GROMACS .gro file of C-alpha atoms in nm:
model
  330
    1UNK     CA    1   7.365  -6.847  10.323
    2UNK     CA    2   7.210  -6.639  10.056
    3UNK     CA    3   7.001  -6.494  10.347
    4UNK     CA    4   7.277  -6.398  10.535
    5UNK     CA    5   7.455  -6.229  10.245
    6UNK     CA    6   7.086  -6.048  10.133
    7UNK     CA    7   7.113  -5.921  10.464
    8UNK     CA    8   7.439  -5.756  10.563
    9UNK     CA    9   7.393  -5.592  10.209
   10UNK     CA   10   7.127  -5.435  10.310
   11UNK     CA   11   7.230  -5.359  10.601
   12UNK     CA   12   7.530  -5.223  10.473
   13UNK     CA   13   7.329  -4.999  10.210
   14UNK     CA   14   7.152  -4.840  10.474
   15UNK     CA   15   7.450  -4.722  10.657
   16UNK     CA   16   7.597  -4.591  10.355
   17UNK     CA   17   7.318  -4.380  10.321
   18UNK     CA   18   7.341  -4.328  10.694
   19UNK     CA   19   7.698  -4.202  10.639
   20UNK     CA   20   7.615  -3.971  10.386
   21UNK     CA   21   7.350  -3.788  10.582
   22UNK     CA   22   7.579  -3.746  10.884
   23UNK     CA   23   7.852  -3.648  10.645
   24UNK     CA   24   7.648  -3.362  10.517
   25UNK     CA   25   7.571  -3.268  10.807
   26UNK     CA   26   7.917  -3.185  10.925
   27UNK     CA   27   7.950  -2.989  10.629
   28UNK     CA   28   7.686  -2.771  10.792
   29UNK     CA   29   7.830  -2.742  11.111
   30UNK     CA   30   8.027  -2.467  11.083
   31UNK     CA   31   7.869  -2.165  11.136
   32UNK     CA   32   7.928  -1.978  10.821
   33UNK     CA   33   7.911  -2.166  10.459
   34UNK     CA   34   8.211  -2.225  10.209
   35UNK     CA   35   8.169  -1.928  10.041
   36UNK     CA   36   8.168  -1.679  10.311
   37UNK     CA   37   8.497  -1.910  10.440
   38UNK     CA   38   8.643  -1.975  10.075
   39UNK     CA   39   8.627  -1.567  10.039
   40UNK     CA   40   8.760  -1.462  10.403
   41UNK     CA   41   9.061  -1.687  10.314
   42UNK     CA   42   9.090  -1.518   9.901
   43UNK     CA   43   9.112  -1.184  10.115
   44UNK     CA   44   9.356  -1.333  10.351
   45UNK     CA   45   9.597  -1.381  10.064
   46UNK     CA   46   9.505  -1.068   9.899
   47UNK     CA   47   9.301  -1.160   9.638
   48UNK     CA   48   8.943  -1.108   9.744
   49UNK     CA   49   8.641  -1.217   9.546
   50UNK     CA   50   8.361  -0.993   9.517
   51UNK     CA   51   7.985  -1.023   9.603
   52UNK     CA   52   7.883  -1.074   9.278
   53UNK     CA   53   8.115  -1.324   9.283
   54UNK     CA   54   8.045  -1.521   9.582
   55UNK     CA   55   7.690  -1.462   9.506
   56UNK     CA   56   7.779  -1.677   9.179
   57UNK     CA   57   8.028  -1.952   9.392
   58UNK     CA   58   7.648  -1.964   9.637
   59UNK     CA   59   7.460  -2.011   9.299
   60UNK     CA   60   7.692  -2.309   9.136
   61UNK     CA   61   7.693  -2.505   9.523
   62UNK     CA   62   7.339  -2.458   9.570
   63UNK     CA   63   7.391  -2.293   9.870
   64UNK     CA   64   7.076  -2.050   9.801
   65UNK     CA   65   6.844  -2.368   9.783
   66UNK     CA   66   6.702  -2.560  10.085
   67UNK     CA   67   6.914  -2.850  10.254
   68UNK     CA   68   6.759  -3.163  10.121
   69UNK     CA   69   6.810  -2.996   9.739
   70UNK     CA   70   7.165  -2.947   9.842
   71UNK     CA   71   7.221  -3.301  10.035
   72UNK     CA   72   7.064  -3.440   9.652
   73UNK     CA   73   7.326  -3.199   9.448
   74UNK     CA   74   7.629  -3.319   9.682
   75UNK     CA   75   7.536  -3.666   9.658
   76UNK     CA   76   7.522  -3.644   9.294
   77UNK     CA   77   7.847  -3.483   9.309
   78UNK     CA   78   8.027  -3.666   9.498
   79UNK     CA   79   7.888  -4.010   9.308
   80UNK     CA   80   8.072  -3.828   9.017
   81UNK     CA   81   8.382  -3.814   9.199
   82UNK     CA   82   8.422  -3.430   9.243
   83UNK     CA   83   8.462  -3.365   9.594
   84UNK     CA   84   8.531  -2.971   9.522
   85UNK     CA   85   8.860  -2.731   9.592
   86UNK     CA   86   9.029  -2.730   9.969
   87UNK     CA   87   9.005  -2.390  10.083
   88UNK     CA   88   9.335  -2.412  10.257
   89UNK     CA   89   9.517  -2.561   9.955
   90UNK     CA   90   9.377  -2.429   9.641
   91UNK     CA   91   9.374  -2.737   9.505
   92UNK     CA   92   9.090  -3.030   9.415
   93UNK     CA   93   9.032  -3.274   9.743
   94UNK     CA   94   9.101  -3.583   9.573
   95UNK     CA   95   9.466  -3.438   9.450
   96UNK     CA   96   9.523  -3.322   9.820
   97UNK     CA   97   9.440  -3.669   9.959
   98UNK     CA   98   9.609  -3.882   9.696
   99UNK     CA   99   9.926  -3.696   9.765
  100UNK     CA  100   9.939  -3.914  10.066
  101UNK     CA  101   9.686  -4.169  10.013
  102UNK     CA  102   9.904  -4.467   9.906
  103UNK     CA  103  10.199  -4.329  10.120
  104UNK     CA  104   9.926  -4.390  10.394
  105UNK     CA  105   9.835  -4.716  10.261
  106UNK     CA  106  10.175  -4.859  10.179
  107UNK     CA  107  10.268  -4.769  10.552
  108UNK     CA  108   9.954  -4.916  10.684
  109UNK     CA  109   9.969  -5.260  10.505
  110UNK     CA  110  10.325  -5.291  10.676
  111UNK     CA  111  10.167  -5.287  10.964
  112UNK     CA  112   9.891  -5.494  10.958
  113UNK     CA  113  10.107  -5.761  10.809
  114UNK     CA  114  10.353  -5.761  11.073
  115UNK     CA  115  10.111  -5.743  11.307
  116UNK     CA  116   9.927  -6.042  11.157
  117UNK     CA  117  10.239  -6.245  11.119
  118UNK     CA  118  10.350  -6.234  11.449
  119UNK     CA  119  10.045  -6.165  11.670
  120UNK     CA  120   9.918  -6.539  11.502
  121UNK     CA  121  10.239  -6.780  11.559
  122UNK     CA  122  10.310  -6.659  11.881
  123UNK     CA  123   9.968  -6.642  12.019
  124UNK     CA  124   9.902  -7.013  11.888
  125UNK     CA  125  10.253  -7.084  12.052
  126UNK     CA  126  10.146  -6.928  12.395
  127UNK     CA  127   9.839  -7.125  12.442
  128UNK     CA  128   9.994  -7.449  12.348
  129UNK     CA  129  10.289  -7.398  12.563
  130UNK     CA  130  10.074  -7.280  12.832
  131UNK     CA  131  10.311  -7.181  13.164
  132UNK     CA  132  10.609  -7.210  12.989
  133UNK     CA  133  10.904  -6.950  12.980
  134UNK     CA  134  10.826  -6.891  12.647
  135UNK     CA  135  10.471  -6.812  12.733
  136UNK     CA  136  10.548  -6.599  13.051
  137UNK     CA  137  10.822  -6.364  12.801
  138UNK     CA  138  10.537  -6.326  12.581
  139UNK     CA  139  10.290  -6.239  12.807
  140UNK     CA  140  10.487  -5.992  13.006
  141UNK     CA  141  10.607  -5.834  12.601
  142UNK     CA  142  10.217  -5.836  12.541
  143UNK     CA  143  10.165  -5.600  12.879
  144UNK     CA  144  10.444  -5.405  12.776
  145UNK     CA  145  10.342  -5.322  12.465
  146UNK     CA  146   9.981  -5.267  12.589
  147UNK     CA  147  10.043  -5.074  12.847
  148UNK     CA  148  10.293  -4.765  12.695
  149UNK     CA  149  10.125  -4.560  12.432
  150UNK     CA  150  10.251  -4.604  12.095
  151UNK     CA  151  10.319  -4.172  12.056
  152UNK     CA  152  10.523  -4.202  12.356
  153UNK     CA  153  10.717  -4.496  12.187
  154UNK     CA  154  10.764  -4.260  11.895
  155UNK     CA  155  10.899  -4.015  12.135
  156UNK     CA  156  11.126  -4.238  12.290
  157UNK     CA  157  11.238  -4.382  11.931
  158UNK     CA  158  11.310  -4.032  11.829
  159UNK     CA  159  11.523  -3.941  12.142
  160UNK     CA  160  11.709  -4.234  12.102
  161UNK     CA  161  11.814  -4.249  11.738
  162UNK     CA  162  11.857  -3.861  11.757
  163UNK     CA  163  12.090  -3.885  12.100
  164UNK     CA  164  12.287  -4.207  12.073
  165UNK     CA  165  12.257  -4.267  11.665
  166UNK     CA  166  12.236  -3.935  11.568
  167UNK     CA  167  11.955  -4.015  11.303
  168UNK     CA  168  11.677  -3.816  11.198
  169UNK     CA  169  11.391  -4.101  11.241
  170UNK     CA  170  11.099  -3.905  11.177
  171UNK     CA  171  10.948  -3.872  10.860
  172UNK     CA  172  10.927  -4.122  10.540
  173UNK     CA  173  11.232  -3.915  10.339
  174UNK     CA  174  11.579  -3.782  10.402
  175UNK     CA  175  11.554  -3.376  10.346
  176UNK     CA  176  11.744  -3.458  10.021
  177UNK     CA  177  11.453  -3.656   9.874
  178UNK     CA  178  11.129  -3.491  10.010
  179UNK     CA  179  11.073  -3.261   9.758
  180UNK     CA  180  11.240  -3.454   9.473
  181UNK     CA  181  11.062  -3.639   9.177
  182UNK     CA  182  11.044  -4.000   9.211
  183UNK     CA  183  11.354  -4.245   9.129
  184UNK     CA  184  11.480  -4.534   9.242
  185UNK     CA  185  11.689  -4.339   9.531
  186UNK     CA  186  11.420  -4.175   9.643
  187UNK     CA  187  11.221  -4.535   9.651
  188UNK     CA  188  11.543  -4.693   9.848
  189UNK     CA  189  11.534  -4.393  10.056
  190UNK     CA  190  11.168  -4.483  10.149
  191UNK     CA  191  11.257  -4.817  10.197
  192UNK     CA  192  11.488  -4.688  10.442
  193UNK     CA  193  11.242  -4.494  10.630
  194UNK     CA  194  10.925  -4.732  10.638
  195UNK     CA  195  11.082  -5.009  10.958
  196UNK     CA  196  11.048  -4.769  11.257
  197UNK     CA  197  10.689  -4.594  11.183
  198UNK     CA  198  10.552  -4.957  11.074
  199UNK     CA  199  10.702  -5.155  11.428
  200UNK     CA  200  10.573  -4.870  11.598
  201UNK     CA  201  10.225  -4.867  11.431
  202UNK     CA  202  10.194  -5.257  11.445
  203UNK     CA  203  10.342  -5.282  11.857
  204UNK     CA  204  10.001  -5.225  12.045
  205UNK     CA  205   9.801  -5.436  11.774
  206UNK     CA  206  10.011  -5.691  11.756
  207UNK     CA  207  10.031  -5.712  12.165
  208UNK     CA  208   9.620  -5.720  12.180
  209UNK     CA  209   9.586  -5.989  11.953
  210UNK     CA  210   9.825  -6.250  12.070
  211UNK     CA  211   9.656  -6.210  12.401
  212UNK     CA  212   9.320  -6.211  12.191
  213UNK     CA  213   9.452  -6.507  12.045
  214UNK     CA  214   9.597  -6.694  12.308
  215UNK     CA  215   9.279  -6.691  12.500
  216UNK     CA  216   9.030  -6.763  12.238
  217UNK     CA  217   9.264  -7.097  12.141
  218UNK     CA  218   9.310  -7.190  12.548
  219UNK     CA  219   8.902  -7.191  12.524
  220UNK     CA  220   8.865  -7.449  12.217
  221UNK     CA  221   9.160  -7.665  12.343
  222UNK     CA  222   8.970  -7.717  12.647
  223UNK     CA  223   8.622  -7.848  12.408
  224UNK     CA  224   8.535  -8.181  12.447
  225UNK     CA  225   8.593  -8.255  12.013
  226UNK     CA  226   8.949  -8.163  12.099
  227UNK     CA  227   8.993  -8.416  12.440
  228UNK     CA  228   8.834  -8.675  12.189
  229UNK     CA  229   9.026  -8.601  11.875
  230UNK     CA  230   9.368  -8.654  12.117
  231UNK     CA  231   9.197  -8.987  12.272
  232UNK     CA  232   9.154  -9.126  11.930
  233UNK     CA  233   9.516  -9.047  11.883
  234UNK     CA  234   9.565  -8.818  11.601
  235UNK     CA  235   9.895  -8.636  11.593
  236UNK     CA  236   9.897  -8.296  11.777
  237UNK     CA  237   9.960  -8.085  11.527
  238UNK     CA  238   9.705  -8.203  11.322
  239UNK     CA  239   9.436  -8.204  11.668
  240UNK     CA  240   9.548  -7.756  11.696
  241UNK     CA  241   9.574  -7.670  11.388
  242UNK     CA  242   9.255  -7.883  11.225
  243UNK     CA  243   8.965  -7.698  11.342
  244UNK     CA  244   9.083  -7.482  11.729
  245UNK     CA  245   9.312  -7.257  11.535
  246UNK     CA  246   9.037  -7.222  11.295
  247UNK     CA  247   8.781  -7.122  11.521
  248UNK     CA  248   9.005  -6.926  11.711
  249UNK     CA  249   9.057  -6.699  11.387
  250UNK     CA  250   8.762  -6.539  11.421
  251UNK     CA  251   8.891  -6.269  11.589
  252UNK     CA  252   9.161  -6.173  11.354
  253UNK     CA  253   8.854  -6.184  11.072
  254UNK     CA  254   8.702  -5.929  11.292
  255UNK     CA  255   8.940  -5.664  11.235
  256UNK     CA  256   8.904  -5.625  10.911
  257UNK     CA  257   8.616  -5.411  11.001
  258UNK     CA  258   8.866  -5.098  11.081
  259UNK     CA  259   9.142  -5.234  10.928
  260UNK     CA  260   9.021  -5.021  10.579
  261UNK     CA  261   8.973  -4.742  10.747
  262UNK     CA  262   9.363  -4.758  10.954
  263UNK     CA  263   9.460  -4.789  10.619
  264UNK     CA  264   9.330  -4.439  10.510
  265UNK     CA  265   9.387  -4.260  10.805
  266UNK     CA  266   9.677  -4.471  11.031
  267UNK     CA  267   9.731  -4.331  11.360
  268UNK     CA  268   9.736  -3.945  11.377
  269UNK     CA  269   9.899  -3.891  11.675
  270UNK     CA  270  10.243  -4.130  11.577
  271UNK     CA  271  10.222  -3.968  11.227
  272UNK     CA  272  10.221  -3.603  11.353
  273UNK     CA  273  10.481  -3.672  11.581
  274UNK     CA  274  10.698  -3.868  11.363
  275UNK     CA  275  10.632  -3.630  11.071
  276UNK     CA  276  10.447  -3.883  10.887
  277UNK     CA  277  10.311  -3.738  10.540
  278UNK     CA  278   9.983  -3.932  10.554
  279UNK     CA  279   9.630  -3.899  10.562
  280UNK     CA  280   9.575  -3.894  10.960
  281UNK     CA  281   9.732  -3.533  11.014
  282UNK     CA  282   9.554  -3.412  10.720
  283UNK     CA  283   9.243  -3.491  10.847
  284UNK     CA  284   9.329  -3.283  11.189
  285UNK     CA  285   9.468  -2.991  10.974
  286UNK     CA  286   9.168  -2.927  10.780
  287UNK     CA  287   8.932  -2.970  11.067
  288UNK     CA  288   9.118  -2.706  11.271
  289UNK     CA  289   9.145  -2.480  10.945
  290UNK     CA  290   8.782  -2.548  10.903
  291UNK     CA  291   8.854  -2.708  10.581
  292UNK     CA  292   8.500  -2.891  10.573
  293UNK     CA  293   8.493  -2.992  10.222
  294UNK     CA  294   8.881  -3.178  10.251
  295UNK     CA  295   8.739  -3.271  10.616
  296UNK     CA  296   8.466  -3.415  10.462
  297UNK     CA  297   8.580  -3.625  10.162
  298UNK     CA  298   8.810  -3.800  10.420
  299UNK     CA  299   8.554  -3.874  10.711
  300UNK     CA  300   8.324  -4.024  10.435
  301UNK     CA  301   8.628  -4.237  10.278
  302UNK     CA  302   8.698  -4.353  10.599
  303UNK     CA  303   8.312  -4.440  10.669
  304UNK     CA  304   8.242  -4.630  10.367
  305UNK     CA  305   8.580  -4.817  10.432
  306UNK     CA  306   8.463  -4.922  10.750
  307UNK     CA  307   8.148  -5.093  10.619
  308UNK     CA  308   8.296  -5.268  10.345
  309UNK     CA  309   8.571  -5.389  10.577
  310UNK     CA  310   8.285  -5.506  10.838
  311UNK     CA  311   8.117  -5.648  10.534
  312UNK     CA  312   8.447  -5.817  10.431
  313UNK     CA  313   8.448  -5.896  10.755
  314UNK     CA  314   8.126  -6.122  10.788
  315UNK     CA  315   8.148  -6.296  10.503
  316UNK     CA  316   8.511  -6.420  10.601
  317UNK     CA  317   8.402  -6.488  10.933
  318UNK     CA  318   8.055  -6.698  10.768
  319UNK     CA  319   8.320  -6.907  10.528
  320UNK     CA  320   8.517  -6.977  10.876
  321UNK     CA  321   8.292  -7.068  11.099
  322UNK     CA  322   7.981  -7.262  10.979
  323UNK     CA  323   7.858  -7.202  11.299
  324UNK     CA  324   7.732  -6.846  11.172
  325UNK     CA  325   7.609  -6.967  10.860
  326UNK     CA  326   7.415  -7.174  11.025
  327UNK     CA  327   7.263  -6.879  11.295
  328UNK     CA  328   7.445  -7.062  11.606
  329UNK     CA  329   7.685  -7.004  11.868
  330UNK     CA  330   7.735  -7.266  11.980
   0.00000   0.00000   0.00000
C-alpha cells in the first residue's frame, strides 16, 4: 500500500512539473511579449508608457534574460502566489479570478451533487430491475439526455422561460442585484437563480453515469460470489448492496479526476450562453484578448486540480477496491 501511495506521488510530482513547463510555454506563444502587449493596450486607452519604461517593465519580468532564467523567476513567482496584472483588466489575476471563483465553485458542487445523487439510486435501481418499465423510462431519459447537447438545452430553457414565463433565466442575479454589495436579498436572489444552470450542468453527467452504472452493477450481479451469496440465502438487499454496489463504485471514484477542474472552469459554452459569471468564459476572454498571464494562472489552476483530483482519485478507488491494492484485476 505504501508502494502504491510512494508511487502516484511521484508520479503526480512529475506532472506538476510537467504542467508548469507546458504552462510557460504558452506564455511564450504569442508572438510578441507582455510588455510590447501590456503597452499597445496603455496606448489603446491613451495612456502610453514609454521605452524607458517598458524597457524597465522587460527588466523587473526578466524578459531580457534567457528562457530557463525566466521559467526559474516565474516559478518562484508564482510559488509566492503573484500571478502578475491582467492586461485587459488592470487588475492582479488572482482578484480577477476570485471574482468568480467560488461563484464557479458553488455552481459546480450543485452539480456534481445532483448528479451523484441521482445518477447512483437510479442506476443501482435499473440494473436490479432489469427489463422493467422503470428501467426502459430510464434508459430512454439516459439517451435523451445524452444525445441533445447541454448549450442547446440552455437555449431551449431560455426560449421557454423567456416566451411562455416571461423570465429572464440567464445569469446568477436579477439586474437589480448584479452590481449590488452582498446581503441577504442578493443571497436569496442567488438562490433563486442557481436550479436551472445546475440541472442543466448536471443533465448529460448524470445520464452517462447511470448508464455507467447500470452496466458495471449488471456485470458483478452476474459473478459467481453473488449466485452463491443468494444460494446461501442472505437477504437481497444485503447480497447488492454488500460488496456489487461497492465494486461497481469505481467508476463514480474515477471522476474525481476532472471533477476539480469542472469545478474551476464548469462548462464554457452553457455559462456564456446563459450569462454565467464564472471562470469558464473568462478563460475564453483572455485567450482571445491575448491575456496570457490571466490565461495562464487559470490553465495551470485547472492542471494542478486535475492531478490532485486523479490523485484523490486513486487512493479512493485503492480504499474501495482491494483488488488494486493488491495489483489485480481480477
Amino acid at each position: 500500500m505504501l508502494t502504491y501511495l510512494a508511487h502516484r506521488l511521484l508520479l503526480a510530482a512529475i506532472t506538476l512539473f510537467a504542467i508548469t513547463v507546458v504552462t510557460f510555454i504558452i506564455l511564450h506563444l504569442p508572438p510578441v511579449d507582455f510588455v510590447t502587449a501590456y503597452a499597445a493596450q496603455a496606448a489603446a486607452s491613451g495612456t502610453a508608457i514609454s521605452p524607458a519604461e517598458a524597457d524597465a517593465m522587460r527588466q523587473a519580468y526578466g524578459l531580457n534574460q534567457p528562457l530557463y532564467v525566466q521559467y526559474w523567476k516565474w516559478l518562484a513567482m508564482v510559488a509566492s502566489g503573484n500571478f502578475g496584472r491582467s492586461f485587459e483588466y488592470g487588475r492582479p489575476v488572482t482578484e480577477v479570478i476570485g471574482d468568480r471563483l467560488w461563484l464557479t465553485v458553488l455552481l459546480s458542487l450543485g452539480a456534481i451533487v445532483i448528479t451523484w445523487g441521482l445518477a447512483l439510486p437510479i442506476g443501482i435501481y435499473s440494473a436490479v430491475r432489469q427489463y422493467s418499465i422503470g428501467d426502459y423510462v430510464f434508459t430512454f431519459l439516459g439517451f435523451i439526455g445524452l444525445a441533445i447537447p447541454n448549450f442547446l438545452l440552455a437555449l431551449i430553457v431560455l426560449y421557454l422561460g423567456s416566451r411562455l414565463f416571461g423570465l429572464s433565466v440567464g445569469g446568477l442575479f436579477s439586474p437589480a442585484q448584479q452590481l449590488a454589495p452582498w446581503s441577504w436579498s442578493k443571497v436569496v436572489d442567488l438562490l433563486q437563480h442557481l436550479p436551472v444552470p445546475v440541472l442543466i450542468l448536471s443533465l448529460a453527467g448524470t445520464a452517462q453515469l447511470v448508464r455507467i452504472m447500470r452496466a458495471n452493477l449488471l456485470d458483478e450481479l452476474r459473478r459467481p460470489y453473488v449466485v452463491t451469496a443468494r444460494a446461501r440465502g442472505l437477504p437481497e438487499k444485503r447480497v447488492i448492496m454488500k460488496y456489487p454496489v461497492r465494486a461497481a463504485l469505481n467508476p463514480f471514484a474515477s471522476t474525481i479526476g476532472y471533477l476539480l477542474p469542472f469545478m474551476v472552469s464548469g462548462s464554457v459554452i452553457i455559462s456564456v450562453v446563459l450569462s454565467l459569471p464564472t471562470v469558464g468564459p473568462l478563460l475564453l476572454r483572455s485567450l482571445l484578448s491575448q491575456d496570457m498571464l490571466l490565461a495562464s494562472t487559470i490553465i495551470l489552476l485547472l492542471g494542478v486540480l486535475t492531478v490532485v483530483g486523479t490523485l484523490l482519485s486513486d487512493l479512493l478507488l485503492m480504499w474501495i477496491d482491494p483488488r488494486i491494492r493488491l495489483g489485480r484485476t481480477r
